[in-house]
CSV table of C-alpha atoms in Angstrom, one decimal:
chain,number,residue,atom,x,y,z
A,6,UNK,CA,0.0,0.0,0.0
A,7,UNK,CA,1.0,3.1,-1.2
A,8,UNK,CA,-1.5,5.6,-1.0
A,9,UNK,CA,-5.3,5.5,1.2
A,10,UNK,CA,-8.3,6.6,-0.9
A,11,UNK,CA,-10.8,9.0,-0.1
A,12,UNK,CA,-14.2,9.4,-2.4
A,13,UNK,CA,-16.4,13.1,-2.0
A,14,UNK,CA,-18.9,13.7,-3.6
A,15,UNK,CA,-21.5,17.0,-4.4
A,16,UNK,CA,-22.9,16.8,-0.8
A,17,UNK,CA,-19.7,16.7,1.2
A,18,UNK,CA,-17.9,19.9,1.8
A,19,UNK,CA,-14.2,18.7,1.3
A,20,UNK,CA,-15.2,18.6,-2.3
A,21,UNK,CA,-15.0,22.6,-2.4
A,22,UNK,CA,-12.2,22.4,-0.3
A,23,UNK,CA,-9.8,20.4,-2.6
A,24,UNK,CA,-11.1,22.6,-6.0
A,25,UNK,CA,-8.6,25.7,-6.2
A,26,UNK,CA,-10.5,28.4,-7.9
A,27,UNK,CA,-7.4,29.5,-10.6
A,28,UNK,CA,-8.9,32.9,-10.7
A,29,UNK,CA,-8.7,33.6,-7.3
A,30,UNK,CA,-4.9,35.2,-7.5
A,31,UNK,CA,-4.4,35.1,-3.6
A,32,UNK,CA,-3.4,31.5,-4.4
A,33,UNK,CA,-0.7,32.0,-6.8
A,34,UNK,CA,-0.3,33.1,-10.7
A,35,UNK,CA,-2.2,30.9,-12.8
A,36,UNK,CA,-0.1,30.6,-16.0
A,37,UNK,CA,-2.0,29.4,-19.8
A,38,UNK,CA,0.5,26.9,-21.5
A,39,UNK,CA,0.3,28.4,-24.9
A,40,UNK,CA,1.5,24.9,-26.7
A,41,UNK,CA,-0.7,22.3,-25.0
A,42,UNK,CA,-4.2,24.7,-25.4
A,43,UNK,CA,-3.6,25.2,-29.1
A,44,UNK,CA,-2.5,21.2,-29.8
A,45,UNK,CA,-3.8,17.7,-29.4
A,46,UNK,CA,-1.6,15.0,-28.1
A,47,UNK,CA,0.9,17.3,-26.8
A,48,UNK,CA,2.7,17.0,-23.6
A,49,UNK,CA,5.4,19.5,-22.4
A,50,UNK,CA,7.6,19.5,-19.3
A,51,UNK,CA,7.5,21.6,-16.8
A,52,UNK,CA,9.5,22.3,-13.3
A,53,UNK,CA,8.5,22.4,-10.1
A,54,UNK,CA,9.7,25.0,-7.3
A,55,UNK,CA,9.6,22.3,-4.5
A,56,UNK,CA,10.5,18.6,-4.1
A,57,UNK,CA,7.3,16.1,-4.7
A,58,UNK,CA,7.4,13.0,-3.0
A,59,UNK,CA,5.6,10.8,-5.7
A,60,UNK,CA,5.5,6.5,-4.3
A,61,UNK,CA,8.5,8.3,-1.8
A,62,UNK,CA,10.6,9.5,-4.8
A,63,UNK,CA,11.0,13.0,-4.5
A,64,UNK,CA,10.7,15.0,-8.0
A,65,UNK,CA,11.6,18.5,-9.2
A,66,UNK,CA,9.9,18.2,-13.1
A,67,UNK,CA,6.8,16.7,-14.4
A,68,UNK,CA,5.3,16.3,-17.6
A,69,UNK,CA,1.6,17.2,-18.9
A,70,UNK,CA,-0.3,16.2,-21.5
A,71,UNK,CA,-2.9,17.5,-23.1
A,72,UNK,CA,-4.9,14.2,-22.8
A,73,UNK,CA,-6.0,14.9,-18.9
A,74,UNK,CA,-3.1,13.4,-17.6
A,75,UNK,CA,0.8,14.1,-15.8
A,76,UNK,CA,3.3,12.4,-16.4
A,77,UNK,CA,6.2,11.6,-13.6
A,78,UNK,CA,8.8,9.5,-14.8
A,79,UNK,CA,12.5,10.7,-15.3
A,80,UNK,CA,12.5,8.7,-18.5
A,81,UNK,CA,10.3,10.2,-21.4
A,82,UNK,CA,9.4,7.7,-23.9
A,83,UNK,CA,7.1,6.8,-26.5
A,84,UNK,CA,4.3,5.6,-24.5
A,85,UNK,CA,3.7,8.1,-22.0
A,86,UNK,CA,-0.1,6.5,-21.0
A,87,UNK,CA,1.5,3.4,-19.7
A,88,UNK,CA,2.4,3.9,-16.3
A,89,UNK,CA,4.3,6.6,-14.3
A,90,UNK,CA,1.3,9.1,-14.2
A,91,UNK,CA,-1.6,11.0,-12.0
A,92,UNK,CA,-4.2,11.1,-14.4
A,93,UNK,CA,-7.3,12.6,-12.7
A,94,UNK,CA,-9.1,12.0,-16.8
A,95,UNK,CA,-7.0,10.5,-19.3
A,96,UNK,CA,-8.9,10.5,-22.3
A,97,UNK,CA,-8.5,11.7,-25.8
A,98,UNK,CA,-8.8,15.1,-25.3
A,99,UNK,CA,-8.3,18.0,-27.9
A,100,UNK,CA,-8.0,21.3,-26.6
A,101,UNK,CA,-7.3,23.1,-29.8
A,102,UNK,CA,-10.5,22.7,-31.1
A,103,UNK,CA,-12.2,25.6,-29.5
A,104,UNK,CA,-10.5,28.7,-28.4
A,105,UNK,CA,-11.9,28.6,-25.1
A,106,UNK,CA,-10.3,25.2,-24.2
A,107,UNK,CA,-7.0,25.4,-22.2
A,108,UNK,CA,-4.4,24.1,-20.2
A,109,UNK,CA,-3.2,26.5,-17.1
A,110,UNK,CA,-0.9,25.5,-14.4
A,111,UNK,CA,-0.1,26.9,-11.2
A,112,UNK,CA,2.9,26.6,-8.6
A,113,UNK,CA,2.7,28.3,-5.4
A,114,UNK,CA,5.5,26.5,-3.5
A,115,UNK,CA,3.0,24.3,-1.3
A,116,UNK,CA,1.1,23.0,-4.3
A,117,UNK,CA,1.1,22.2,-8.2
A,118,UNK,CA,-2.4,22.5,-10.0
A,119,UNK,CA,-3.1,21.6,-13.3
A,120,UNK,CA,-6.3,22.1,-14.6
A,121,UNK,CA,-7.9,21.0,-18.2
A,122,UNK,CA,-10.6,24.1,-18.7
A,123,UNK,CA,-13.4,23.6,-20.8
A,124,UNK,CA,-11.4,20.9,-22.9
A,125,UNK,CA,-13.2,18.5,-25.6
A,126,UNK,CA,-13.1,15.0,-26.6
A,127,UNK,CA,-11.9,14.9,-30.5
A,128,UNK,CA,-14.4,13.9,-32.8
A,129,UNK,CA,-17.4,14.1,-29.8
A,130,UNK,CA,-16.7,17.1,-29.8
A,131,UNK,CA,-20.8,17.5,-29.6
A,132,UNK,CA,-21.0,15.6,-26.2
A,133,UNK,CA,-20.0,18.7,-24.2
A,134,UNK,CA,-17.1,20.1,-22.4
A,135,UNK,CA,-15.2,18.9,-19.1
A,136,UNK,CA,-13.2,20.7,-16.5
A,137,UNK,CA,-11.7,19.1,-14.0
A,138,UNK,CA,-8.3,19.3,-12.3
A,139,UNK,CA,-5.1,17.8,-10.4
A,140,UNK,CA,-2.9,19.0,-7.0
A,141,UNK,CA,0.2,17.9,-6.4
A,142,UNK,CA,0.7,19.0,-2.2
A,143,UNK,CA,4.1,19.3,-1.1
A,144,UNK,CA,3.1,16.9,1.9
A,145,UNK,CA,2.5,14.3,-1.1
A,146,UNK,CA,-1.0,14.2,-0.9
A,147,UNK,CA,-2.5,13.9,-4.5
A,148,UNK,CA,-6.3,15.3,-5.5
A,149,UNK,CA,-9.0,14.9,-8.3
A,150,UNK,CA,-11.3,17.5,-8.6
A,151,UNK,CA,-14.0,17.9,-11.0
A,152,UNK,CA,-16.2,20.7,-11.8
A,153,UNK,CA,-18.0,19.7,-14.9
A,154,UNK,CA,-18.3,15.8,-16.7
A,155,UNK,CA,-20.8,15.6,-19.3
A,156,UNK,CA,-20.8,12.3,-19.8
A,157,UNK,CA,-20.1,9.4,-17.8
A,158,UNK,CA,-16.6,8.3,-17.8
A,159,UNK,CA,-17.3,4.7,-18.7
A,160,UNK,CA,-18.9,6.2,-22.7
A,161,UNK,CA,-15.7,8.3,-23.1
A,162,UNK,CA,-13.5,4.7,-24.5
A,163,UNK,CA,-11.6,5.5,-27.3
A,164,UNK,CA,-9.6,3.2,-29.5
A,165,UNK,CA,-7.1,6.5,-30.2
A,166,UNK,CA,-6.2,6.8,-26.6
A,167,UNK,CA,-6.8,4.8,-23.2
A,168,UNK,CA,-9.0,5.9,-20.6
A,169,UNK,CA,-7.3,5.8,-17.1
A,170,UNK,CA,-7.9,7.5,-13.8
A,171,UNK,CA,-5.9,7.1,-11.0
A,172,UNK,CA,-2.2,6.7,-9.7
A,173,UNK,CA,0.5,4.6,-11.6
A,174,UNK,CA,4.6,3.9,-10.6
A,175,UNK,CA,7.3,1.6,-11.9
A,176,UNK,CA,11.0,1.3,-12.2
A,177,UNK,CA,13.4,0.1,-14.6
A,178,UNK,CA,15.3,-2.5,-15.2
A,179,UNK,CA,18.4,-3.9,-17.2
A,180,UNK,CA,17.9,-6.8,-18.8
A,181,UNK,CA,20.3,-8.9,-21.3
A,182,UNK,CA,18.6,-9.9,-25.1
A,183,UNK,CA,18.0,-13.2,-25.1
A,184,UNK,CA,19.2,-13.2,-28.6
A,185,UNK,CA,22.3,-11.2,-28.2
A,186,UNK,CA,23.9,-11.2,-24.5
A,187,UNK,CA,26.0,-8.0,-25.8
A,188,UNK,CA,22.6,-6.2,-26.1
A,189,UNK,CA,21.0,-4.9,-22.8
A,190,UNK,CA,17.3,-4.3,-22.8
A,191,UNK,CA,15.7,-1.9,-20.5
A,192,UNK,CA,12.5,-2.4,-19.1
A,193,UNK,CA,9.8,-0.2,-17.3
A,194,UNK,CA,8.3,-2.3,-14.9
A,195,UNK,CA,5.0,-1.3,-13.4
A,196,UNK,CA,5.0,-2.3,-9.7
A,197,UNK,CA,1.8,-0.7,-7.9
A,198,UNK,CA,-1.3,1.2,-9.8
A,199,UNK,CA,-4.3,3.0,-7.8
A,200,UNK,CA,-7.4,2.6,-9.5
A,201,UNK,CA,-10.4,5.4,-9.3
A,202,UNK,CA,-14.0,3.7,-9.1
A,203,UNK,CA,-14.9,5.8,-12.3
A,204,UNK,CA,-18.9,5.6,-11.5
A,205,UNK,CA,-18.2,8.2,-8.9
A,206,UNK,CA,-16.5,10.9,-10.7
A,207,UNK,CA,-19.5,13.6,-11.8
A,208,UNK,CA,-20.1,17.2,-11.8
A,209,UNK,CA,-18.9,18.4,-8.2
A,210,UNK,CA,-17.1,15.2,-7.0
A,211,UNK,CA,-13.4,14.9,-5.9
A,212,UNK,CA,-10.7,12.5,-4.6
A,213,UNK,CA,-8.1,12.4,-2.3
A,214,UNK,CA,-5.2,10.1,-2.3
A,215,UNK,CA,-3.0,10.6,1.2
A,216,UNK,CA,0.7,9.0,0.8
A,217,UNK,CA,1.2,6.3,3.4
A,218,UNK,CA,4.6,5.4,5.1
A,219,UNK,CA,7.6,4.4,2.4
A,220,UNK,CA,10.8,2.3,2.9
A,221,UNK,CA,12.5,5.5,1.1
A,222,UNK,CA,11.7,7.6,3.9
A,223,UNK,CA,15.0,6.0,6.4
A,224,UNK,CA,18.0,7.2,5.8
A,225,UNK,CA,20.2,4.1,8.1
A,226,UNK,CA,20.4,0.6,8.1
A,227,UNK,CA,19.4,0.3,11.3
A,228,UNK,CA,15.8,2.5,10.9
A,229,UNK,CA,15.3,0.7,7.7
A,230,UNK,CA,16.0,-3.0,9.0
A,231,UNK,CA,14.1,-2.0,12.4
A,232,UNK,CA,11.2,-0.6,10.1
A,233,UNK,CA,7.8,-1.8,11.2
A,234,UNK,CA,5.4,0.8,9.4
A,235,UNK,CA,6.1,0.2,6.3
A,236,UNK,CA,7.2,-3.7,7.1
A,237,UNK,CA,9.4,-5.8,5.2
A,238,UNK,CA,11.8,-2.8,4.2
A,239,UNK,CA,15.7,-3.9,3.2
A,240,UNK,CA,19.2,-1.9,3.1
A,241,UNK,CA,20.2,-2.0,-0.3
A,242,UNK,CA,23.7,-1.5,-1.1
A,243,UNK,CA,23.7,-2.0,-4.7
A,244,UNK,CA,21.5,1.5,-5.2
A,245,UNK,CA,23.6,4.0,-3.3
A,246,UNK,CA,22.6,1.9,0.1
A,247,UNK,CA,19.1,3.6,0.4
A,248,UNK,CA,16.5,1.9,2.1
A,249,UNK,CA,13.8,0.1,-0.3
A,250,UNK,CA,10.9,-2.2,-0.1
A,251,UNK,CA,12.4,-4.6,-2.5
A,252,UNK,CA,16.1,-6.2,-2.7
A,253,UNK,CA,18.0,-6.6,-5.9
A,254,UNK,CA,18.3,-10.4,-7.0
A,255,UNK,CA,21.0,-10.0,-9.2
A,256,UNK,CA,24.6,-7.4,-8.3
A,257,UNK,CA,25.0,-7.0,-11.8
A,258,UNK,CA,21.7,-5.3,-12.6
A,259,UNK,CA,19.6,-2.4,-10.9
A,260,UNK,CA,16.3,-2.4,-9.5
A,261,UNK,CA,15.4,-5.5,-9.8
A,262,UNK,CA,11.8,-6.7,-8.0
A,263,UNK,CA,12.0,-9.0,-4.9
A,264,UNK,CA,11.1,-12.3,-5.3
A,265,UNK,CA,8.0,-11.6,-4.0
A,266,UNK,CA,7.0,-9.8,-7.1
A,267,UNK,CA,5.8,-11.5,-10.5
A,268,UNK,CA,8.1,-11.5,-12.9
A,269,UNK,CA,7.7,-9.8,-16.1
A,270,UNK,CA,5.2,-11.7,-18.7
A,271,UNK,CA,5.3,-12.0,-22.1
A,272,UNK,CA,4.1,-9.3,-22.8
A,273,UNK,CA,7.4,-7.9,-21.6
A,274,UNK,CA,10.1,-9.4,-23.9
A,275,UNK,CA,11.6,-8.5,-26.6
A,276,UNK,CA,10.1,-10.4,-29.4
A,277,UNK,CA,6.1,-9.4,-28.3
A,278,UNK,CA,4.3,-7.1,-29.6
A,279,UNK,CA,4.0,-3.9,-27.6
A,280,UNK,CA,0.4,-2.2,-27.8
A,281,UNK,CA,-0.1,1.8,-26.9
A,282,UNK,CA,-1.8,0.1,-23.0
A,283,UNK,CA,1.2,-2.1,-22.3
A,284,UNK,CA,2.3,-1.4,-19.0
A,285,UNK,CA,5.4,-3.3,-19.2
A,286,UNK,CA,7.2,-1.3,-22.2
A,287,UNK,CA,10.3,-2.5,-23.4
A,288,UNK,CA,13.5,0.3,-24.4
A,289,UNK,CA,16.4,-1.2,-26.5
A,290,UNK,CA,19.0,0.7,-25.3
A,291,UNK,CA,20.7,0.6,-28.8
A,292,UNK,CA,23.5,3.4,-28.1
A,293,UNK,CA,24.9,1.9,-25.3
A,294,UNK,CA,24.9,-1.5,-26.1
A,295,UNK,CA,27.5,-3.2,-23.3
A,296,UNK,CA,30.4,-5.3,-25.2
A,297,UNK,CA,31.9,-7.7,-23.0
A,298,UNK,CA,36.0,-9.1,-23.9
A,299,UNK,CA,38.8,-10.2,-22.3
A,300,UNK,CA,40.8,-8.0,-19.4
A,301,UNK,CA,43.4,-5.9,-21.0
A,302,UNK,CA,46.8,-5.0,-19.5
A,303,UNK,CA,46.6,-1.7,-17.6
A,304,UNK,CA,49.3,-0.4,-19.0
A,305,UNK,CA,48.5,-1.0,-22.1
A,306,UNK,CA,45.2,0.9,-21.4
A,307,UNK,CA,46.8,4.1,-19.9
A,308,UNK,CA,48.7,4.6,-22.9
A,309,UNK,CA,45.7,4.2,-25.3
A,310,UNK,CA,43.7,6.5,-23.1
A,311,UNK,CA,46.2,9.2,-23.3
A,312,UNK,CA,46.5,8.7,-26.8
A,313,UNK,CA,42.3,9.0,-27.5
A,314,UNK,CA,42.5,11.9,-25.0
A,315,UNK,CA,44.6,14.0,-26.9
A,316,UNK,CA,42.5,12.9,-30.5
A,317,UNK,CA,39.5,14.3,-28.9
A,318,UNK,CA,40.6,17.4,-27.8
A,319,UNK,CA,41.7,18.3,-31.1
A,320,UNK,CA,38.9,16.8,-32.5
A,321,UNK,CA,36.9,19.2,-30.5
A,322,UNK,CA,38.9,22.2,-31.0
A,323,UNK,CA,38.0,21.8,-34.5
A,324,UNK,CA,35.2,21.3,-34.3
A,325,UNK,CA,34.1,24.7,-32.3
A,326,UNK,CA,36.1,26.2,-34.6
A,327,UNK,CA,34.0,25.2,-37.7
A,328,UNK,CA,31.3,25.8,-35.3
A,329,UNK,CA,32.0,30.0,-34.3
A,330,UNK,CA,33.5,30.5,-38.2
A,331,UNK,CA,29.0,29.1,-39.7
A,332,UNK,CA,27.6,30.9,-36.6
A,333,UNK,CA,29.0,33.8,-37.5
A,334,UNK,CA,28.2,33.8,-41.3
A,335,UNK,CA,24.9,33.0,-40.5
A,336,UNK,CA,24.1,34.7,-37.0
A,337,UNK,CA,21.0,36.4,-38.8
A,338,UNK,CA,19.2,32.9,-39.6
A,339,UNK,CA,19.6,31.9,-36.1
A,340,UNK,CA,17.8,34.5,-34.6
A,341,UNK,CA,15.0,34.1,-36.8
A,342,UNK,CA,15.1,30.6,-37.0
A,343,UNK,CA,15.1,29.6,-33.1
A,344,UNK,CA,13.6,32.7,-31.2
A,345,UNK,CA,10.2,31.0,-30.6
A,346,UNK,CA,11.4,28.1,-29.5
A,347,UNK,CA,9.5,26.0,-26.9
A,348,UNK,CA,10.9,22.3,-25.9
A,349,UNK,CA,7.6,20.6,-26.2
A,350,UNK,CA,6.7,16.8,-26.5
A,351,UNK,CA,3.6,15.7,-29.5
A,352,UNK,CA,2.4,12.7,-29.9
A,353,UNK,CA,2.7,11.2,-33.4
A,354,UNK,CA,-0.4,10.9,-34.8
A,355,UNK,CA,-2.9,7.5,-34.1
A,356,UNK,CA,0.1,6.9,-31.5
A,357,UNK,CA,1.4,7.9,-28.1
A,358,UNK,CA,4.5,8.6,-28.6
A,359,UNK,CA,5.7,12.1,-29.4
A,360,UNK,CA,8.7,14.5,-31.0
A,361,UNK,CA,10.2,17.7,-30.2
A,362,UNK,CA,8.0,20.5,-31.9
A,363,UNK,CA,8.2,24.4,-32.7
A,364,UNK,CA,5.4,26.8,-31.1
A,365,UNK,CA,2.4,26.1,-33.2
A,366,UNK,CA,1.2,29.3,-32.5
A,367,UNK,CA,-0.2,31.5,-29.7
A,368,UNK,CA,-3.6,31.6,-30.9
A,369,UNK,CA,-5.1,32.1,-27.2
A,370,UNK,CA,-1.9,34.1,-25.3
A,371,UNK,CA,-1.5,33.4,-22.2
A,372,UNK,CA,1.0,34.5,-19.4
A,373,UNK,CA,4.0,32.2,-20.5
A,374,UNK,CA,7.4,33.3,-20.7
A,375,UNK,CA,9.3,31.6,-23.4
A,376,UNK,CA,12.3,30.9,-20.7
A,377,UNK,CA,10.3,29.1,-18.2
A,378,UNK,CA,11.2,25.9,-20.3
């Protein structure tokens, strides 16, 4: 157990105490993302000015997406909807459709809140708009509030994007191919997943997920060993000796599950299919693929270190060279080339994954600086 639920619904008044009214300034400047309400499958990161403990691992950036949905993982990828997430509405949202859909954000320094305003689903576009929100508390505690739903939650399916709500972590792992022992694969392996009853979610409902005790939290061997809320914690060396609630099977590899866990199933290796829902994605790591020979003389391997140390300095020096003599014949293109700039995520179309993109245009303003990303 990660996280304890709490449901509210229209009658109970921590409902309007968990919705934070973004126009009420005295809570912090609300700020329009200009990229995601103007785009459709779009996600963009976006910093946070205090530490989040999310499953006890703290985090200083996050990612949202356009399709009612953050997500937390270090590690972007292609299949963002998998796991790693607090998705208070995942759905297949498009906010570009009407100018009065948007994304806003704000960050106070006790709280994070995203909030989906008046966004639509693409192609039912008919059935209404939705409103609804997230917080992320600096105390960890996580909460779904929702203003207007038009429609039921369980009508929204969509075979263009999943339909989630709730909490989601995993880790990753290094495995070897089975094919090629040369080639590592990494895995993201989905350990824990909170689920939302989506019958209860309607106009003027909310939810409130409180973080329980974590192994993470001791900082000795002796606190973590002795640990009896959360039980079953171990000291494990192999990750910086940090305290976790699973110990790694094999010193070769990171982050391995316990024994107690499953281990991954088909549906994780290399050769099956992987669908846009698959919770346990697989990442060829083809850059970094980890050759394995013979042990070479050490002295033999100074001297060949010394001697690729000085190639690539002048390798390098040459290369800035070339660099300063095109930036300065062509100083004039940069600037007009790069000056609108935003490091933004889209998904490729009919998929979940997504590219690096220019500013599509700021067709609804907003108060973004371009430097805040």
């Amino acid at each position: 157990m990660y996280y304890s639920l709490s449901s509210f619904g229209p009658a109970d008044r921590r409902t309007e105490e968990l919705w934070l009214d973004m126009t009420d300034l005295q809570h912090g400047q609300v700020r329009m993302h200009g990229i995601l309400s103007n785009t459709h499958r779009q996600a963009a990161q976006v910093p946070l000015s205090f530490d989040f403990p999310f499953y006890g691992h703290y985090l200083r950036q996050v990612t949202i997406a356009t399709g009612g949905f953050i997500f937390m993982g270090e590690v972007t990828h292609r299949m963002l909807t998998a796991t790693q997430y607090v998705a208070p509405l995942m759905a297949n949202f498009d906010p570009s459709f009407s100018r009065n859909s948007t994304v806003q954000f704000m960050d106070n320094g006790e709280m994070f809140v995203v909030q989906w305003d008046r966004v639509r689903l693409q192609g039912r576009e008919q059935e209404g708009e939705f409103t609804f929100q997230t917080a992320l508390h600096r105390t960890g505690m996580i909460a779904f509030s929702y203003r207007d739903v038009p429609l039921p939650v369980g009508l929204i399916r969509s075979p263009q994007h999943p339909v989630k709500v709730g909490l989601s972590d995993a880790f990753m792992t290094v495995m070897p191919s089975p094919q090629n022992p040369d080639i590592q694969h990494k895995i993201i392996y989905e350990y824990h997943r909170v689920e939302v009853d989506t019958t209860q979610i309607t106009n003027h409902s909310a939810f409130e997920f409180t973080p329980l005790p974590t192994c993470l939290q001791h900082n000795s061997c002796e606190s973590c060993m002795a640990s009896v809320s959360p039980p079953g914690c171990s000291w494990c060396h192999a990750t910086d000796m940090t305290c976790e609630d699973y110990a790694p099977m094999d010193p070769d590899s990171t982050l391995h599950p316990s024994d107690s866990e499953p281990s991954p199933s088909a549906a994780a290796l290399p050769d099956s299919p992987v669908t846009e829902d698959d919770t346990k994605l697989i990442i060829l790591n083809k850059g970094k693929d980890v050759k394995m020979g013979p042990p070479r003389d050490h002295g033999a391997l100074a001297h060949s270190g010394i001697i690729s140390g000085v190639v690539t300095a002048v390798v390098l020096l040459v290369a800035l060279t070339l660099l300063a003599l095109y930036i300065n014949t062509h100083s004039f293109d940069f600037i007009q080339q790069r000056t609108n700039y935003w490091p933004s995520m889209k998904y490729r179309k009919h998929q979940t994954s997504y590219t690096e993109v220019e500013d599509a245009g700021r067709g609804k303003g907003g108060l973004i600086e371009d430097d805040q990303y």
